[in-house]
Short mmCIF file of C-alpha atoms in Angstrom, two decimals:
data_model
loop_
_atom_site.label_atom_id
_atom_site.label_comp_id
_atom_site.label_asym_id
_atom_site.label_seq_id
_atom_site.Cartn_x
_atom_site.Cartn_y
_atom_site.Cartn_z
CA UNK A 1 34.73 -14.45 2.43
CA UNK A 2 36.88 -11.47 1.40
CA UNK A 3 34.52 -8.49 1.51
CA UNK A 4 37.34 -6.12 0.49
CA UNK A 5 36.86 -7.52 -3.01
CA UNK A 6 33.25 -6.29 -2.96
CA UNK A 7 34.35 -2.86 -1.73
CA UNK A 8 36.78 -2.60 -4.64
CA UNK A 9 34.36 -3.66 -7.38
CA UNK A 10 33.54 -0.78 -9.70
CA UNK A 11 30.13 -2.26 -10.63
CA UNK A 12 28.92 -2.09 -7.00
CA UNK A 13 27.96 0.59 -4.53
CA UNK A 14 27.60 0.07 -0.78
CA UNK A 15 24.42 1.62 0.60
CA UNK A 16 23.08 1.98 4.11
CA UNK A 17 19.56 1.03 5.20
CA UNK A 18 17.62 1.26 8.48
CA UNK A 19 19.55 4.29 9.70
CA UNK A 20 22.99 2.81 8.90
CA UNK A 21 22.19 -0.46 10.67
CA UNK A 22 22.55 -2.42 7.43
CA UNK A 23 25.12 -2.08 4.66
CA UNK A 24 24.05 -3.55 1.33
CA UNK A 25 26.13 -3.94 -1.83
CA UNK A 26 24.09 -3.12 -4.93
CA UNK A 27 24.75 -3.06 -8.65
CA UNK A 28 25.25 0.51 -9.83
CA UNK A 29 23.69 -0.25 -13.24
CA UNK A 30 20.70 -2.43 -12.34
CA UNK A 31 17.73 -2.62 -10.01
CA UNK A 32 18.44 -1.27 -6.55
CA UNK A 33 16.58 -1.89 -3.32
CA UNK A 34 14.44 1.06 -2.25
CA UNK A 35 11.75 2.11 0.20
CA UNK A 36 9.34 -0.52 -1.15
CA UNK A 37 11.86 -3.23 -0.22
CA UNK A 38 11.96 -1.92 3.35
CA UNK A 39 8.17 -1.51 3.61
CA UNK A 40 7.24 -4.98 2.39
CA UNK A 41 9.71 -6.52 4.85
CA UNK A 42 8.28 -4.35 7.64
CA UNK A 43 4.78 -5.66 6.82
CA UNK A 44 5.65 -9.33 7.34
CA UNK A 45 4.43 -10.09 10.88
CA UNK A 46 6.58 -13.17 11.38
CA UNK A 47 7.67 -14.51 14.76
CA UNK A 48 10.95 -16.09 15.84
CA UNK A 49 11.09 -19.76 14.89
CA UNK A 50 8.89 -19.38 11.82
CA UNK A 51 9.82 -20.15 8.22
CA UNK A 52 9.69 -17.35 5.63
CA UNK A 53 10.08 -17.32 1.83
CA UNK A 54 10.73 -14.27 -0.34
CA UNK A 55 9.87 -14.57 -4.04
CA UNK A 56 12.30 -12.44 -6.04
CA UNK A 57 14.89 -11.64 -3.38
CA UNK A 58 17.02 -9.36 -5.58
CA UNK A 59 20.17 -8.20 -3.81
CA UNK A 60 18.72 -8.97 -0.39
CA UNK A 61 17.57 -5.59 0.97
CA UNK A 62 14.14 -6.85 2.09
CA UNK A 63 15.50 -10.09 3.53
CA UNK A 64 18.19 -8.24 5.50
CA UNK A 65 15.58 -5.80 6.86
CA UNK A 66 13.38 -8.71 7.96
CA UNK A 67 16.28 -10.61 9.53
CA UNK A 68 17.39 -7.47 11.37
CA UNK A 69 13.91 -7.02 12.89
CA UNK A 70 13.14 -10.65 13.77
CA UNK A 71 15.73 -13.13 15.04
CA UNK A 72 15.76 -16.91 14.63
CA UNK A 73 13.81 -17.11 11.39
CA UNK A 74 14.40 -19.86 8.86
CA UNK A 75 14.57 -17.86 5.64
CA UNK A 76 14.62 -18.80 1.96
CA UNK A 77 14.74 -16.58 -1.10
CA UNK A 78 14.24 -17.30 -4.81
CA UNK A 79 15.96 -15.07 -7.38
CA UNK A 80 16.08 -15.61 -11.16
CA UNK A 81 19.10 -13.36 -11.82
CA UNK A 82 22.29 -15.29 -10.97
CA UNK A 83 24.32 -12.13 -10.36
CA UNK A 84 21.67 -10.80 -7.98
CA UNK A 85 21.32 -14.18 -6.21
CA UNK A 86 25.09 -14.33 -5.65
CA UNK A 87 25.15 -10.76 -4.35
CA UNK A 88 22.15 -11.47 -2.10
CA UNK A 89 24.04 -14.35 -0.48
CA UNK A 90 27.04 -12.09 0.09
CA UNK A 91 24.91 -9.32 1.59
CA UNK A 92 23.25 -11.81 3.96
CA UNK A 93 26.66 -13.00 5.19
CA UNK A 94 28.14 -9.48 5.30
CA UNK A 95 25.34 -8.39 7.64
CA UNK A 96 25.83 -11.53 9.78
CA UNK A 97 22.51 -13.19 8.95
CA UNK A 98 21.62 -16.65 7.62
CA UNK A 99 19.36 -17.49 4.67
CA UNK A 100 19.16 -19.97 1.80
CA UNK A 101 19.07 -18.19 -1.57
CA UNK A 102 18.05 -20.26 -4.58
CA UNK A 103 18.89 -19.12 -8.11
CA UNK A 104 15.84 -20.19 -10.10
CA UNK A 105 12.87 -19.14 -12.17
CA UNK A 106 9.72 -19.05 -10.03
CA UNK A 107 7.92 -21.42 -12.38
CA UNK A 108 10.55 -24.16 -12.01
CA UNK A 109 9.82 -26.96 -9.56
CA UNK A 110 12.68 -26.26 -7.14
CA UNK A 111 14.00 -29.47 -5.60
CA UNK A 112 15.07 -27.80 -2.33
CA UNK A 113 11.52 -26.57 -1.70
CA UNK A 114 9.48 -29.62 -2.72
CA UNK A 115 8.76 -30.71 0.86
CA UNK A 116 8.99 -27.29 2.53
CA UNK A 117 6.04 -25.07 3.51
CA UNK A 118 6.15 -21.57 4.96
CA UNK A 119 4.43 -19.47 7.60
CA UNK A 120 4.96 -16.37 5.46
CA UNK A 121 5.56 -15.79 1.76
CA UNK A 122 6.27 -12.23 0.67
CA UNK A 123 7.15 -10.48 -2.58
CA UNK A 124 7.87 -7.20 -4.33
CA UNK A 125 7.26 -8.31 -7.93
CA UNK A 126 7.76 -6.18 -11.06
CA UNK A 127 5.22 -3.37 -11.16
CA UNK A 128 4.70 -3.24 -14.90
CA UNK A 129 3.16 -5.68 -17.34
CA UNK A 130 5.12 -6.69 -20.41
CA UNK A 131 4.98 -4.05 -23.19
CA UNK A 132 3.36 -1.50 -20.86
CA UNK A 133 6.47 0.70 -20.43
CA UNK A 134 9.70 1.44 -22.26
CA UNK A 135 12.25 -1.28 -21.58
CA UNK A 136 15.51 -0.58 -19.79
CA UNK A 137 18.62 -1.66 -21.72
CA UNK A 138 19.85 -3.42 -18.55
CA UNK A 139 18.55 -6.99 -18.20
CA UNK A 140 18.59 -6.96 -14.37
CA UNK A 141 16.63 -3.72 -14.31
CA UNK A 142 14.09 -5.08 -16.83
CA UNK A 143 13.59 -8.26 -14.82
CA UNK A 144 12.97 -6.25 -11.65
CA UNK A 145 10.58 -3.70 -13.17
CA UNK A 146 8.81 -5.48 -16.06
CA UNK A 147 7.11 -8.86 -15.79
CA UNK A 148 8.64 -11.91 -17.39
CA UNK A 149 6.38 -14.12 -15.24
CA UNK A 150 2.72 -13.15 -14.77
CA UNK A 151 1.45 -12.01 -11.38
CA UNK A 152 -0.86 -15.05 -11.30
CA UNK A 153 2.20 -17.33 -11.40
CA UNK A 154 3.80 -15.49 -8.45
CA UNK A 155 0.61 -16.21 -6.49
CA UNK A 156 0.52 -19.80 -7.73
CA UNK A 157 3.94 -20.34 -6.13
CA UNK A 158 2.82 -18.52 -2.96
CA UNK A 159 -0.28 -20.73 -2.74
CA UNK A 160 1.78 -23.89 -3.17
CA UNK A 161 4.44 -22.91 -0.62
CA UNK A 162 2.24 -21.28 2.05
CA UNK A 163 1.00 -23.36 5.01
CA UNK A 164 -2.71 -23.41 5.85
CA UNK A 165 -3.27 -20.20 7.87
CA UNK A 166 0.07 -18.93 6.59
CA UNK A 167 0.20 -15.41 5.16
CA UNK A 168 1.18 -13.94 1.82
CA UNK A 169 2.27 -10.28 1.63
CA UNK A 170 2.81 -8.22 -1.52
CA UNK A 171 3.63 -4.61 -2.38
CA UNK A 172 2.39 -3.42 -5.76
CA UNK A 173 0.97 -0.49 -7.72
CA UNK A 174 -2.63 0.29 -6.80
CA UNK A 175 -3.96 -0.20 -10.34
CA UNK A 176 -3.09 -3.89 -10.08
CA UNK A 177 -5.30 -4.47 -7.03
CA UNK A 178 -8.16 -6.11 -9.02
CA UNK A 179 -5.65 -8.59 -10.47
CA UNK A 180 -4.25 -9.33 -7.00
CA UNK A 181 -7.73 -9.94 -5.58
CA UNK A 182 -8.51 -12.28 -8.48
CA UNK A 183 -5.29 -14.24 -7.79
CA UNK A 184 -6.16 -14.57 -4.09
CA UNK A 185 -9.81 -15.60 -4.49
CA UNK A 186 -10.58 -19.19 -3.62
CA UNK A 187 -7.31 -19.81 -1.79
CA UNK A 188 -6.77 -16.86 0.56
CA UNK A 189 -9.12 -14.90 2.80
CA UNK A 190 -8.87 -12.25 5.52
CA UNK A 191 -7.50 -9.95 2.80
CA UNK A 192 -6.10 -6.65 4.14
CA UNK A 193 -5.38 -3.81 1.69
CA UNK A 194 -3.15 -0.99 2.93
CA UNK A 195 -2.86 1.99 0.55
CA UNK A 196 0.30 4.12 0.80
CA UNK A 197 0.18 7.84 -0.06
CA UNK A 198 3.22 10.05 -0.47
CA UNK A 199 1.43 13.06 1.11
CA UNK A 200 -1.96 13.44 2.82
CA UNK A 201 -3.37 15.34 -0.17
CA UNK A 202 -2.20 12.87 -2.84
CA UNK A 203 -3.89 9.71 -4.07
CA UNK A 204 -2.24 6.41 -3.11
CA UNK A 205 -0.02 4.91 -5.81
CA UNK A 206 1.17 1.88 -3.87
CA UNK A 207 -0.59 -0.82 -1.88
CA UNK A 208 0.46 -3.54 0.50
CA UNK A 209 -1.87 -6.55 0.45
CA UNK A 210 -1.76 -9.33 3.02
CA UNK A 211 -3.97 -12.42 3.02
CA UNK A 212 -4.27 -15.66 4.98
CA UNK A 213 -4.40 -19.06 3.28
CA UNK A 214 -7.58 -21.10 3.83
CA UNK A 215 -9.16 -18.29 5.86
CA UNK A 216 -12.77 -17.10 5.68
CA UNK A 217 -11.91 -13.80 7.40
CA UNK A 218 -13.50 -10.58 6.18
CA UNK A 219 -11.98 -8.26 3.57
CA UNK A 220 -10.51 -5.07 5.04
CA UNK A 221 -9.62 -1.84 3.22
CA UNK A 222 -7.57 0.35 5.55
CA UNK A 223 -7.20 4.12 5.51
CA UNK A 224 -4.09 5.24 3.57
CA UNK A 225 -0.85 5.56 5.47
CA UNK A 226 0.99 8.82 4.72
CA UNK A 227 4.74 8.68 4.13
CA UNK A 228 5.75 12.37 4.02
CA UNK A 229 4.84 15.72 5.55
CA UNK A 230 6.07 19.27 4.98
CA UNK A 231 7.64 21.31 7.74
CA UNK A 232 5.27 24.20 8.45
CA UNK A 233 8.07 26.74 8.71
CA UNK A 234 10.52 25.70 6.01
CA UNK A 235 8.43 23.58 3.65
CA UNK A 236 11.08 20.86 3.94
CA UNK A 237 9.85 17.33 3.14
CA UNK A 238 10.10 15.05 6.18
CA UNK A 239 8.99 11.52 6.95
CA UNK A 240 5.89 11.04 9.07
CA UNK A 241 6.85 9.55 12.45
CA UNK A 242 5.64 6.02 11.65
CA UNK A 243 7.70 5.84 8.46
CA UNK A 244 10.72 7.45 10.08
CA UNK A 245 10.71 4.63 12.64
CA UNK A 246 10.28 1.98 9.93
CA UNK A 247 12.98 3.34 7.62
CA UNK A 248 15.55 4.39 10.23
CA UNK A 249 15.03 1.90 13.05
CA UNK A 250 13.49 -1.19 11.44
CA UNK A 251 10.10 -0.91 13.17
CA UNK A 252 7.22 -3.06 11.83
CA UNK A 253 4.52 -1.64 9.57
CA UNK A 254 1.28 -2.61 11.31
CA UNK A 255 -1.62 -3.46 9.00
CA UNK A 256 -4.48 -2.36 11.23
#
C-alpha cells in the first residue's frame, strides 16, 4: 500500500497518539479520535489470544491503541461509514497491526460474524440522542456524535456477539447511565461504573461501564478518576500520573 498517497491527501491529517507511538490518519472535516478513544481501549482487559470486537471503529484510534498494548489478539471492527472503515483499515496496516474491519450498519446481520463470538466487545457510541443537539453539517461527524441507532441496539449486538463470561465495555456521558443499566439488566452482571472527572473539584461528565455476560456478580460504583491537576506554582494544567501513563505510554486503565 502506498502510504505517500495518504500523506498527500488534503482531506487528511496525520496525528500522533500514545506519546508518538502511533500515527493515525484522520479526516480533517469529520469526527476525530480523541482521549475517549484512548481511554475506552485502555479499559478493555483483554489477554493475548482472545477475540475482541469494537462496535463503531471509526478511523481506528481505539483499535490501534488496544493492539499496541496487547499482542496476538484476533480483532474485528464494525463501522457504518465507508470512508471511515477504509481509513481504519489503512491505519491498522500503517501501524503494522492486523484486524478485520467490516463496513456495515450495526443492525444488519453480518455474514462474517454469524458464527463468531467474542471475549470482549467494546464501544464509544454517539453521546447524543437524535434531536437533542444541533446537527453538524458533516455526515461523518453527525454519525459519530448523534445517534442513528439507539443505544439499546448497540447493546443488543454486544449481547449477541459476547461469549458467556465475556465482557462489554462502553464509554458514555454520565447522564446516560440509567439507560445503560437498563440495557445490561437481565443479560450482564458484575457491572462496574467508573466515573471520570476532569479535575478533583468538578463533577464527572463521562463514565466507563464494564459488565460481564451471564454473571451474577455485584454492582460496583467506583470513586471518580481524575484526569487533570494544576501545577501549584504556575497554575499550568497537567495530566495526573495515571492518565499521563495511559495517554503517553499505552498503560491500561484499571477498573478497581
